[in-house]
PDB file of N, CA and C in Angstrom:
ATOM      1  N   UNK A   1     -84.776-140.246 -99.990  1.00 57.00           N
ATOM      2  CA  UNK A   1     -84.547-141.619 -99.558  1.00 57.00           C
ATOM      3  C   UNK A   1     -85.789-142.109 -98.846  1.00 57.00           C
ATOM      4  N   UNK A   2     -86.414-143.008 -99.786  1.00 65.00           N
ATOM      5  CA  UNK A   2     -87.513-143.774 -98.845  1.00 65.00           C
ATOM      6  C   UNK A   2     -87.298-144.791 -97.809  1.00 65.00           C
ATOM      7  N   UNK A   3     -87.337-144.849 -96.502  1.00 64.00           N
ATOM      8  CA  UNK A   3     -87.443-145.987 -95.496  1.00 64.00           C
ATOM      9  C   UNK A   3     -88.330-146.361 -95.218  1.00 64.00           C
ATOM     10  N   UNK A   4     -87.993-147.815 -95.670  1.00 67.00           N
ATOM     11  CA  UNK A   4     -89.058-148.988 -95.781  1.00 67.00           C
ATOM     12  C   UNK A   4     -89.059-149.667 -95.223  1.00 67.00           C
ATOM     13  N   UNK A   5     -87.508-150.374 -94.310  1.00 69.00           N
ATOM     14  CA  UNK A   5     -87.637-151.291 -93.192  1.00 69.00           C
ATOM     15  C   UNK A   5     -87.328-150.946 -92.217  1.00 69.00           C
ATOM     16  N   UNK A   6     -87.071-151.895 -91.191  1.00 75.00           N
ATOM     17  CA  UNK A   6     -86.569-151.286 -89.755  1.00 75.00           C
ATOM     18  C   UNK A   6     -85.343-150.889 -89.776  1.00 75.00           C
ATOM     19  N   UNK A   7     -84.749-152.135 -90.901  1.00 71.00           N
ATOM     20  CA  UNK A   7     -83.204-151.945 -90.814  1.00 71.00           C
ATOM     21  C   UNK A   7     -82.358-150.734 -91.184  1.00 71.00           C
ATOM     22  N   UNK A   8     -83.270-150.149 -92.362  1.00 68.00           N
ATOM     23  CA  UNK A   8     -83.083-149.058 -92.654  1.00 68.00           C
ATOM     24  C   UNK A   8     -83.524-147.841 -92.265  1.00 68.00           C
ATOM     25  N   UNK A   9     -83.896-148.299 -91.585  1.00 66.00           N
ATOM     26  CA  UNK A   9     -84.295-146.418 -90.382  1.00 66.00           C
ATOM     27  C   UNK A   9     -83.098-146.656 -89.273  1.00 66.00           C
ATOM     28  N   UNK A  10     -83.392-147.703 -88.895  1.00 67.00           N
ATOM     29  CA  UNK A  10     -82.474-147.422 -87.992  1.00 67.00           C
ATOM     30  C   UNK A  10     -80.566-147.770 -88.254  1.00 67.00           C
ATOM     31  N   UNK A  11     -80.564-148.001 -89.557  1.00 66.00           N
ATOM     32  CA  UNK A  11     -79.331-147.679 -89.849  1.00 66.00           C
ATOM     33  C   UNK A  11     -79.138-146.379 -90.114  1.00 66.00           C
ATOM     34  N   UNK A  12     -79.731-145.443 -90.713  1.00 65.00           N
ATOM     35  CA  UNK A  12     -80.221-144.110 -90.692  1.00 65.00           C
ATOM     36  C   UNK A  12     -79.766-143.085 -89.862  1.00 65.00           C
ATOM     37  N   UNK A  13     -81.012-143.781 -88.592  1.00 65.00           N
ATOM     38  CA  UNK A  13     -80.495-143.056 -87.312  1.00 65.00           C
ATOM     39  C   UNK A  13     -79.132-143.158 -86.487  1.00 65.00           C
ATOM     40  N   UNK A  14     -78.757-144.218 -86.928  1.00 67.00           N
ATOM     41  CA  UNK A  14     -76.970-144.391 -86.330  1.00 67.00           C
ATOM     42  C   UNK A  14     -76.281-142.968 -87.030  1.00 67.00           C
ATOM     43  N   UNK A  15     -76.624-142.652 -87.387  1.00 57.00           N
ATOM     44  CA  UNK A  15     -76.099-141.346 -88.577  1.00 57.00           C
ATOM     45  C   UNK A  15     -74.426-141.582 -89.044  1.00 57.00           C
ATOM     46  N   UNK A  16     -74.145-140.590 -89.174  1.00 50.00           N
ATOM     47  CA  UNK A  16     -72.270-140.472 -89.608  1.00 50.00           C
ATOM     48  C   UNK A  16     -71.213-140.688 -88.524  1.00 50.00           C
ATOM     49  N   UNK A  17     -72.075-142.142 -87.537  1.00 53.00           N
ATOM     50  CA  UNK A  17     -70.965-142.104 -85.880  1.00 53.00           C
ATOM     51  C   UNK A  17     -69.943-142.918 -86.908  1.00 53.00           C
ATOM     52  N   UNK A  18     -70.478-143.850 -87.587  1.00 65.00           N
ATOM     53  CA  UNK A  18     -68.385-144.613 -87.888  1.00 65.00           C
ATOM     54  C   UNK A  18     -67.946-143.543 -89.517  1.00 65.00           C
ATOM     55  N   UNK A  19     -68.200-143.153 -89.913  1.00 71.00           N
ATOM     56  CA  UNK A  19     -67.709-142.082 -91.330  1.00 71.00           C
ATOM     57  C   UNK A  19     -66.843-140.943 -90.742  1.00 71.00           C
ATOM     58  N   UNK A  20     -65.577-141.295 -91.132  1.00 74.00           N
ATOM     59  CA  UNK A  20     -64.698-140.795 -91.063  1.00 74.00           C
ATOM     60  C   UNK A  20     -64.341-139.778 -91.206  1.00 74.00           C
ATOM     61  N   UNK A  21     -64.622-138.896 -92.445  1.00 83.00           N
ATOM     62  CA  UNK A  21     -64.666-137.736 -92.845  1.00 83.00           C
ATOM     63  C   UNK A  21     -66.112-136.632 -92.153  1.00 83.00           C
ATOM     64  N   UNK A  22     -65.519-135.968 -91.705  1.00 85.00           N
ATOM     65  CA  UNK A  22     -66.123-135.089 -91.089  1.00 85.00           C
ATOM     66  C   UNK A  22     -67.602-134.295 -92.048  1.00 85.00           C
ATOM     67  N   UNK A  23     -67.588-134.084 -93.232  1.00 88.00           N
ATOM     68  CA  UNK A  23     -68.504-133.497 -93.922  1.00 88.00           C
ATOM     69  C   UNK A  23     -69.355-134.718 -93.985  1.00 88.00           C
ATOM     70  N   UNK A  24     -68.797-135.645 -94.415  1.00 85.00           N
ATOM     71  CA  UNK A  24     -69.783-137.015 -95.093  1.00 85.00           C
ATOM     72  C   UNK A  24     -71.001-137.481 -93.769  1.00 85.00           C
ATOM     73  N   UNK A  25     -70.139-137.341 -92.824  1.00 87.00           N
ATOM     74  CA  UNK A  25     -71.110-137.608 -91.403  1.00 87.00           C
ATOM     75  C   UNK A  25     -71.885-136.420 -90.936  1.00 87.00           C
ATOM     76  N   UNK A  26     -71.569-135.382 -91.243  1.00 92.00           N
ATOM     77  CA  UNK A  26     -72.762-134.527 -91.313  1.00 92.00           C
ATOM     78  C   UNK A  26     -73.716-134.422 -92.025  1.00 92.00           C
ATOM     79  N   UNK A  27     -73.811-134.811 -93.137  1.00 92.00           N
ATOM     80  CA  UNK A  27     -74.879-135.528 -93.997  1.00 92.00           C
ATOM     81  C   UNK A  27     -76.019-136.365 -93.219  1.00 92.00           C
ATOM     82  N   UNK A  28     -75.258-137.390 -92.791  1.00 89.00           N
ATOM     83  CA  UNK A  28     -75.794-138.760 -92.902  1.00 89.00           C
ATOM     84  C   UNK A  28     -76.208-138.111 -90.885  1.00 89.00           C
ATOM     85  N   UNK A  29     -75.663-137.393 -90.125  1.00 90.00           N
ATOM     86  CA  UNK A  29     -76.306-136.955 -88.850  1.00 90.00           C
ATOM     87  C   UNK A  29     -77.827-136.023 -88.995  1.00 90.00           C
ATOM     88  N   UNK A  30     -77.480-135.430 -90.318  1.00 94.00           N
ATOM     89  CA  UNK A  30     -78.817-134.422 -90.938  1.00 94.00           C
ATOM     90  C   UNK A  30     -79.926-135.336 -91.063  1.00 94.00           C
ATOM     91  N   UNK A  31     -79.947-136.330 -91.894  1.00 91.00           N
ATOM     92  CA  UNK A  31     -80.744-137.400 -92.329  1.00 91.00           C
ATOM     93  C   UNK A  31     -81.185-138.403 -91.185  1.00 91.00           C
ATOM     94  N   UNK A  32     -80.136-138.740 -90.112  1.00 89.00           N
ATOM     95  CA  UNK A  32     -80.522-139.427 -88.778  1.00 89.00           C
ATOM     96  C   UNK A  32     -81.993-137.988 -88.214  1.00 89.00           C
ATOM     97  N   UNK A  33     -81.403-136.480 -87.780  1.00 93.00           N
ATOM     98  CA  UNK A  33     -82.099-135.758 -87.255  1.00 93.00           C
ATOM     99  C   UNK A  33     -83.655-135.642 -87.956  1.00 93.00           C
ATOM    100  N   UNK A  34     -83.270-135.780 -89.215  1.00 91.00           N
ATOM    101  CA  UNK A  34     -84.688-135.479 -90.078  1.00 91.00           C
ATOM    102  C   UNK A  34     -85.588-136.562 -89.606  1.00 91.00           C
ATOM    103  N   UNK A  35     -85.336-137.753 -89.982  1.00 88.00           N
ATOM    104  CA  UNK A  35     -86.248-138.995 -89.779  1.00 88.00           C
ATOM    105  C   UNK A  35     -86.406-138.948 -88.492  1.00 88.00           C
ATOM    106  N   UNK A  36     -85.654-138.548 -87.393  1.00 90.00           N
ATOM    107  CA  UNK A  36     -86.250-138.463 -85.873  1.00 90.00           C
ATOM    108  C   UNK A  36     -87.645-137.695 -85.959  1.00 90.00           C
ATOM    109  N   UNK A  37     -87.204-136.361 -86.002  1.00 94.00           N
ATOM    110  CA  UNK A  37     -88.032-135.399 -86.993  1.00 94.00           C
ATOM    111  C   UNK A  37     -89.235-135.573 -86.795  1.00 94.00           C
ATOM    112  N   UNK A  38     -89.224-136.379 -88.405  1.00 91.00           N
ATOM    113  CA  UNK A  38     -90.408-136.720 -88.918  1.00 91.00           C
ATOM    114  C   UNK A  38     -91.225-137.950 -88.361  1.00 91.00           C
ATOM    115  N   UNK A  39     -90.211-138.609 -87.689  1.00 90.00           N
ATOM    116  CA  UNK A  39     -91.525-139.554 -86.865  1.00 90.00           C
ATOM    117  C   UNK A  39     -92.389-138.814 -85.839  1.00 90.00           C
ATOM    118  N   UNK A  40     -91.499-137.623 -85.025  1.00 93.00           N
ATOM    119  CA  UNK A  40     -92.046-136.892 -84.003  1.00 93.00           C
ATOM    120  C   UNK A  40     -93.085-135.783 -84.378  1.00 93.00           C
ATOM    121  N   UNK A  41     -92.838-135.276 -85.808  1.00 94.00           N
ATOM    122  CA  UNK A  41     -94.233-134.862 -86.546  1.00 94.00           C
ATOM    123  C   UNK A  41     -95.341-135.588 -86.356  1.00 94.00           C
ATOM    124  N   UNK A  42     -95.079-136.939 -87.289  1.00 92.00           N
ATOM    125  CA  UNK A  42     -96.248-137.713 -87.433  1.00 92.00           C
ATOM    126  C   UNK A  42     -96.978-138.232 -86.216  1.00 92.00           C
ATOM    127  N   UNK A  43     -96.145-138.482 -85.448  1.00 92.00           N
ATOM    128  CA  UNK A  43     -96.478-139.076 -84.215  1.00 92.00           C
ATOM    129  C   UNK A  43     -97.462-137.630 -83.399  1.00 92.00           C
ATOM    130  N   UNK A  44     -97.190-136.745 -83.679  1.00 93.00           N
ATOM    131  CA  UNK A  44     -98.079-135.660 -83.035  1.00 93.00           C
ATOM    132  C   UNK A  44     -97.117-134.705 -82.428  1.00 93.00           C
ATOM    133  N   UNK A  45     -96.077-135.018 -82.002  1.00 92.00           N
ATOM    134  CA  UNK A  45     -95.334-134.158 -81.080  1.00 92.00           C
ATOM    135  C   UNK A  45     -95.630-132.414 -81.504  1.00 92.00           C
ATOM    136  N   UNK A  46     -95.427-131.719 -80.433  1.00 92.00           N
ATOM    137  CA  UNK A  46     -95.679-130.211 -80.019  1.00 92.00           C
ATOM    138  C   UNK A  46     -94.739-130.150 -81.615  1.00 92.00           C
ATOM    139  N   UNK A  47     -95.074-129.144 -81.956  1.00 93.00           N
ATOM    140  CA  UNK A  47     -94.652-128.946 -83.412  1.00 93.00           C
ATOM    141  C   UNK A  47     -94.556-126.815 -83.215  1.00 93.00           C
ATOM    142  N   UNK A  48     -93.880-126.812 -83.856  1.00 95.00           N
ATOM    143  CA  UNK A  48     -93.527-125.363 -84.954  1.00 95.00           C
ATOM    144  C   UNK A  48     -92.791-124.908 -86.055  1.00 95.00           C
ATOM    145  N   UNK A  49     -93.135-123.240 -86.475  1.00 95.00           N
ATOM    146  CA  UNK A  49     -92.930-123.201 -87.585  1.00 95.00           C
ATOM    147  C   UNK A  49     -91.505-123.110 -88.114  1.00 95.00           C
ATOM    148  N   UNK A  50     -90.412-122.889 -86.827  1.00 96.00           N
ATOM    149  CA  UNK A  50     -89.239-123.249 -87.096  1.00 96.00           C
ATOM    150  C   UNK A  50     -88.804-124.905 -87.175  1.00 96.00           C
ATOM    151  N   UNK A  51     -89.197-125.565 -86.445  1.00 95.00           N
ATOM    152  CA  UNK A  51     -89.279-126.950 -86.910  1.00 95.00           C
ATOM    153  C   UNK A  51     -89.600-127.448 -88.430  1.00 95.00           C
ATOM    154  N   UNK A  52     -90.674-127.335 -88.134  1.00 95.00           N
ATOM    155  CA  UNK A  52     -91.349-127.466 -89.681  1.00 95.00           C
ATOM    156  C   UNK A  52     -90.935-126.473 -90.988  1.00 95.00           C
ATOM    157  N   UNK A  53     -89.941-125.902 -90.722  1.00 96.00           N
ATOM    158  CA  UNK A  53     -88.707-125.210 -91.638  1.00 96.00           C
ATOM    159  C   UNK A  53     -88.011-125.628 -91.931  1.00 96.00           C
ATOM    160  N   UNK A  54     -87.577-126.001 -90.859  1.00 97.00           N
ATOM    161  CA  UNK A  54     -86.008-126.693 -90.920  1.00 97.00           C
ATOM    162  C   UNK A  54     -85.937-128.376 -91.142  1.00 97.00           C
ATOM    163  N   UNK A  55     -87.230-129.190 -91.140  1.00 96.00           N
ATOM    164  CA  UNK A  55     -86.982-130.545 -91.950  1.00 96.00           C
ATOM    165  C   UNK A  55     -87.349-130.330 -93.481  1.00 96.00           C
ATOM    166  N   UNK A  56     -88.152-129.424 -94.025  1.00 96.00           N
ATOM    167  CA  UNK A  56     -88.059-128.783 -95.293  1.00 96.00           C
ATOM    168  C   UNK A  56     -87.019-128.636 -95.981  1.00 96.00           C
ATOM    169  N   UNK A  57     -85.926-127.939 -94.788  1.00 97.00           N
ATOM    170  CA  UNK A  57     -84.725-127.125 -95.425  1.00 97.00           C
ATOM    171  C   UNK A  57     -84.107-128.562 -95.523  1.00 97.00           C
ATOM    172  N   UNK A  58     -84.087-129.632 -95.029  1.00 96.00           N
ATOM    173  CA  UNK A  58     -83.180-130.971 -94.045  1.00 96.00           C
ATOM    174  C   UNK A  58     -83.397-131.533 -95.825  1.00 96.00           C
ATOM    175  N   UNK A  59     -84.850-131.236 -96.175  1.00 94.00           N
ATOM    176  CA  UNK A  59     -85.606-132.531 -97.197  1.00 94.00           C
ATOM    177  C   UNK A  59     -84.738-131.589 -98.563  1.00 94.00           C
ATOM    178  N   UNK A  60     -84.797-130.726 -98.595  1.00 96.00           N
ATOM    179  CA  UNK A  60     -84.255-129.634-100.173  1.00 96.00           C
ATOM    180  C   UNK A  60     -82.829-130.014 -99.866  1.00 96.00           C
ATOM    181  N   UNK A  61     -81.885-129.915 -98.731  1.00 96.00           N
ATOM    182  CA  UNK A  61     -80.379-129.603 -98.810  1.00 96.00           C
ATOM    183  C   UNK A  61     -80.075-131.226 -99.386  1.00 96.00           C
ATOM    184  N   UNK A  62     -80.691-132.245 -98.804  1.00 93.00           N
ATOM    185  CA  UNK A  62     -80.486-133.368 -99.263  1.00 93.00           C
ATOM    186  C   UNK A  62     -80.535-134.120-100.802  1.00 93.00           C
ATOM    187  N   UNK A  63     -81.560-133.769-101.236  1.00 93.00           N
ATOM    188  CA  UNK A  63     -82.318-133.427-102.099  1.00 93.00           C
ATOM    189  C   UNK A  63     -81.500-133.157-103.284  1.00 93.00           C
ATOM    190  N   UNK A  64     -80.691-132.176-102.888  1.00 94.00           N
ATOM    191  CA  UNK A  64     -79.692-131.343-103.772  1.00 94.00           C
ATOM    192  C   UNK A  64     -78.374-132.313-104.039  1.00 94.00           C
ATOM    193  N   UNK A  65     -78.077-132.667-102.964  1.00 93.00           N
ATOM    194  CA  UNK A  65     -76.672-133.531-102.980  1.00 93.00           C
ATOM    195  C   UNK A  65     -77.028-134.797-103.191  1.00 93.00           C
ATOM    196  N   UNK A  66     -78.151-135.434-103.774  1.00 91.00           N
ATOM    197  CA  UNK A  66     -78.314-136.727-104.281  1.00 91.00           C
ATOM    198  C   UNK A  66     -78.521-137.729-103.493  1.00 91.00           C
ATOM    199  N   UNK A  67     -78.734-137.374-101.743  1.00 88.00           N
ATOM    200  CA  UNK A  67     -78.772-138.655-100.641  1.00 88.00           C
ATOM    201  C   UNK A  67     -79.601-139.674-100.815  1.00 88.00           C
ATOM    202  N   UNK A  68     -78.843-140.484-100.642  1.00 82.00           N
ATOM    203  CA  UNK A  68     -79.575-141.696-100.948  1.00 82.00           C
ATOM    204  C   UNK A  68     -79.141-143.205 -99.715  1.00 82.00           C
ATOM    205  N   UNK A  69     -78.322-142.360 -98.730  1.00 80.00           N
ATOM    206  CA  UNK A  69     -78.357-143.343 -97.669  1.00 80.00           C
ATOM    207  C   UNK A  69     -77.048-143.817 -97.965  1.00 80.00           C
ATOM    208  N   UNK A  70     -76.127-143.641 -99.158  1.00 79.00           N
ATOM    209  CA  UNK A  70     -75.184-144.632 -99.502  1.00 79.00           C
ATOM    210  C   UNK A  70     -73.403-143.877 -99.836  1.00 79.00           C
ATOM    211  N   UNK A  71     -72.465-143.774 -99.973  1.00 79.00           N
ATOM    212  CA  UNK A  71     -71.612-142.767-100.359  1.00 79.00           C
ATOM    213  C   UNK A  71     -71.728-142.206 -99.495  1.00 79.00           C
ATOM    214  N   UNK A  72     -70.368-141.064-100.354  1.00 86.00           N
ATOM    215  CA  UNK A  72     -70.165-139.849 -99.682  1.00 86.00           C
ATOM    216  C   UNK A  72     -70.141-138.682-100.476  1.00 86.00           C
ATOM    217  N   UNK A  73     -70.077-137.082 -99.716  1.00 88.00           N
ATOM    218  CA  UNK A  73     -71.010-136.738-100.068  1.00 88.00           C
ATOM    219  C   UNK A  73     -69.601-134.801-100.277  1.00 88.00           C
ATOM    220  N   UNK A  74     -68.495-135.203 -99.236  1.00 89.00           N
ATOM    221  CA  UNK A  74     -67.672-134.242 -99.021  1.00 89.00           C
ATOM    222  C   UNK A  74     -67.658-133.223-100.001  1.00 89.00           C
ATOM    223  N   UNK A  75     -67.155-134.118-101.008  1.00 90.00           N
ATOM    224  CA  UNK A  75     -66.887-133.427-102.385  1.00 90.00           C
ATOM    225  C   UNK A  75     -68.293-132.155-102.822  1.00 90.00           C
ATOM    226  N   UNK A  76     -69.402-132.595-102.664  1.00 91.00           N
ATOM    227  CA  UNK A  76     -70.116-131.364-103.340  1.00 91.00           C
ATOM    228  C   UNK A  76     -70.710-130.474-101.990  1.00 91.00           C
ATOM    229  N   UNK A  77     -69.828-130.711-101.221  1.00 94.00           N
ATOM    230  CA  UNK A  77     -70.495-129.673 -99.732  1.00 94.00           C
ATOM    231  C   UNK A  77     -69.537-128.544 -99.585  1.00 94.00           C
ATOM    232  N   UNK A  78     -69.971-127.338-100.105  1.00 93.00           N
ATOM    233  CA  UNK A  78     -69.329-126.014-100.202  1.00 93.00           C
ATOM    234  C   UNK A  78     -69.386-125.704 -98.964  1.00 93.00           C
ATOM    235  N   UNK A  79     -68.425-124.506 -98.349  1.00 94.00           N
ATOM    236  CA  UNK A  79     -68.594-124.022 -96.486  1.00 94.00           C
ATOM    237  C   UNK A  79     -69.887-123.133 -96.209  1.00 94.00           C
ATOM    238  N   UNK A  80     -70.654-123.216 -96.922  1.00 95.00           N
ATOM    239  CA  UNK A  80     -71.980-122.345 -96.859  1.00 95.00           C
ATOM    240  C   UNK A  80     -73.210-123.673 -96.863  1.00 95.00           C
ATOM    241  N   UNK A  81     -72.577-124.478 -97.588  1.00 95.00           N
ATOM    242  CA  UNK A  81     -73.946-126.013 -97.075  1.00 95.00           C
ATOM    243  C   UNK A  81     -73.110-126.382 -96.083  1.00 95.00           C
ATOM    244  N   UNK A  82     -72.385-126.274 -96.018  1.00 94.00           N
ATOM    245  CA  UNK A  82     -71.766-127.234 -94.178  1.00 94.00           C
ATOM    246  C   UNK A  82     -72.042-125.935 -93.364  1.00 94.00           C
ATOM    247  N   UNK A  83     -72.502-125.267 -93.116  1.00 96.00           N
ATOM    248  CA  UNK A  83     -73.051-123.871 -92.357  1.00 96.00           C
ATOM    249  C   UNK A  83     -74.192-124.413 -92.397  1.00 96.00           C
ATOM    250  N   UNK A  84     -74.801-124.759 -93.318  1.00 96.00           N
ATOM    251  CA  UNK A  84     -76.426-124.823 -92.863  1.00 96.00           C
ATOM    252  C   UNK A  84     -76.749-126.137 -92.344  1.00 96.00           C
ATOM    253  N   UNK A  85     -75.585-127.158 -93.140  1.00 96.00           N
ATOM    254  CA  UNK A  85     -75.833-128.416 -92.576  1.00 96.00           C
ATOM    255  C   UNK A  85     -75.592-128.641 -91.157  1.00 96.00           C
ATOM    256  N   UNK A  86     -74.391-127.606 -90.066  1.00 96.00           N
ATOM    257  CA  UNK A  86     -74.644-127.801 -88.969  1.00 96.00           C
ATOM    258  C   UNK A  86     -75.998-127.077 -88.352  1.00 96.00           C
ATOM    259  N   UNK A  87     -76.271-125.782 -88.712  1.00 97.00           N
ATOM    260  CA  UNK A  87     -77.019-125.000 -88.550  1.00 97.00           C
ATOM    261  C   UNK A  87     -78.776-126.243 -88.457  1.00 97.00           C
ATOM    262  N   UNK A  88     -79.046-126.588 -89.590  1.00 97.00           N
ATOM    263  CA  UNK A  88     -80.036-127.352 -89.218  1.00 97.00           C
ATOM    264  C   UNK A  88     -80.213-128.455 -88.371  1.00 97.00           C
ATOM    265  N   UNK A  89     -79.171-129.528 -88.471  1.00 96.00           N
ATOM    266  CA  UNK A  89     -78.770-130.497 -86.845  1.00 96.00           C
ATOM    267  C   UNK A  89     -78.756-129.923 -86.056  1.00 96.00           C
ATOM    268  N   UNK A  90     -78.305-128.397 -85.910  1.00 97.00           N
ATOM    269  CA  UNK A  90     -78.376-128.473 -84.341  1.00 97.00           C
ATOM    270  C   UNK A  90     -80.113-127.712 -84.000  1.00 97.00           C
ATOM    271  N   UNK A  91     -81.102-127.028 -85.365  1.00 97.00           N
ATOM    272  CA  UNK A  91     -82.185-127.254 -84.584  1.00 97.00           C
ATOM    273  C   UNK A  91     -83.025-128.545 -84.526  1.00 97.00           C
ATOM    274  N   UNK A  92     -82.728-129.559 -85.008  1.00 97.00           N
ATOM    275  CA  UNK A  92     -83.254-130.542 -85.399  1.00 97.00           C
ATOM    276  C   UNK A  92     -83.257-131.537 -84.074  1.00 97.00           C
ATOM    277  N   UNK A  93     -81.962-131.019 -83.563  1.00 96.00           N
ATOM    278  CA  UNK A  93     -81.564-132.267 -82.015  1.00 96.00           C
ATOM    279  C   UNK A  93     -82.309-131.439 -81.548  1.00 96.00           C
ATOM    280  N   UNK A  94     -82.088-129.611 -81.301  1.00 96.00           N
ATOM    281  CA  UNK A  94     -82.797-129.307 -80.647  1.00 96.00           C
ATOM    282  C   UNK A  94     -84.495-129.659 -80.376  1.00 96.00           C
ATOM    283  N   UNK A  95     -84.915-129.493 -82.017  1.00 97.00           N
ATOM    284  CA  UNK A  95     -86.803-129.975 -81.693  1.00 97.00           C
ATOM    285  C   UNK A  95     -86.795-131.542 -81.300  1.00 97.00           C
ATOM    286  N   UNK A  96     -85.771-132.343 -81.909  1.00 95.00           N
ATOM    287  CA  UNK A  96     -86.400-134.101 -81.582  1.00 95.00           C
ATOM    288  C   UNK A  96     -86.105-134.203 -79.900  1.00 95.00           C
ATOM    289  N   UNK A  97     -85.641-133.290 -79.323  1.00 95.00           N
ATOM    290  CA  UNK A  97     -85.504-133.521 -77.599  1.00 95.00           C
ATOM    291  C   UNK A  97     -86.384-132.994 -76.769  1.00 95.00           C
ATOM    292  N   UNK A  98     -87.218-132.194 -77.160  1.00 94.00           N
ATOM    293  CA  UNK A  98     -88.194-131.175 -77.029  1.00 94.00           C
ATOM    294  C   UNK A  98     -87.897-129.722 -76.243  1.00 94.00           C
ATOM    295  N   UNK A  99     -86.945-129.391 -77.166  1.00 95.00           N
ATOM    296  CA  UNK A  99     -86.191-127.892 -76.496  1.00 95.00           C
ATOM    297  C   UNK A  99     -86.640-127.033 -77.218  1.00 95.00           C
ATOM    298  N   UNK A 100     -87.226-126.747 -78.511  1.00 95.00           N
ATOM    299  CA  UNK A 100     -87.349-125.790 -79.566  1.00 95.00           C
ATOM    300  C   UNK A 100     -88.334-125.422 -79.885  1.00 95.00           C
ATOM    301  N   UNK A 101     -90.041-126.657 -79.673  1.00 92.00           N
ATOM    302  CA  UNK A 101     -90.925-125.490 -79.770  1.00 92.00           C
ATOM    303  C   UNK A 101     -91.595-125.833 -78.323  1.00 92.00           C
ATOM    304  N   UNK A 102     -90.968-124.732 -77.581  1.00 82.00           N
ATOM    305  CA  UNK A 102     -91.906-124.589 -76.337  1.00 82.00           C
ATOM    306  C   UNK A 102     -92.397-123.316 -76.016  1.00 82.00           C
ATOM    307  N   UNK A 103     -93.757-123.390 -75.898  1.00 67.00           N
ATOM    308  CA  UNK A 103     -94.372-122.593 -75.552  1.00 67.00           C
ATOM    309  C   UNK A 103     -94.654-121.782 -74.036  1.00 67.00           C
TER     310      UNK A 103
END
């Protein structure tokens, strides 16, 4: 999913708060964490190689399930991608707050 305007990043970053279904908003919280992420890459922030793993893993898991910002997503999320899909949000909040790569 390319973001191109404001509106759409930061609809983005609202992630899966009003989506009802519990899998579908973990998606769309993955995709809020990534683009935090990746602005805090670009922007320079303290960076590592578990970071920089895990928006990889953020960019492939997505990738896979067709995200595109729009729908839902329940249906093709087996309990082994919703394992990783929490698994990566929670290092993802962890690096965009600056808890994860400290030296």
């Amino acid at each position: 999913l390319a973001v191109v305007t404001c509106e759409q990043g930061l609809a983005l970053l609202a992630g899966g708060g009003e989506i009802e279904d519990q899998a579908d908003a973990a998606v769309y919280d993955l995709a809020a964490q990534m683009l935090a992420a990746e602005i805090n890459l670009n922007l320079g922030a303290e960076s590592c190689p578990i970071a920089e793993e895990s928006v990889l893993a953020g960019h492939i898991l997505l990738a896979d399930l067709g995200f595109d910002g729009q729908g839902e997503y329940a249906a093709q999320i087996s309990e082994e991608t919703g394992d990783s899909i929490a698994q990566l949000v929670e290092l993802l909040q962890l690096y965009n707050s600056g808890a994860l790569c400290v030296n």
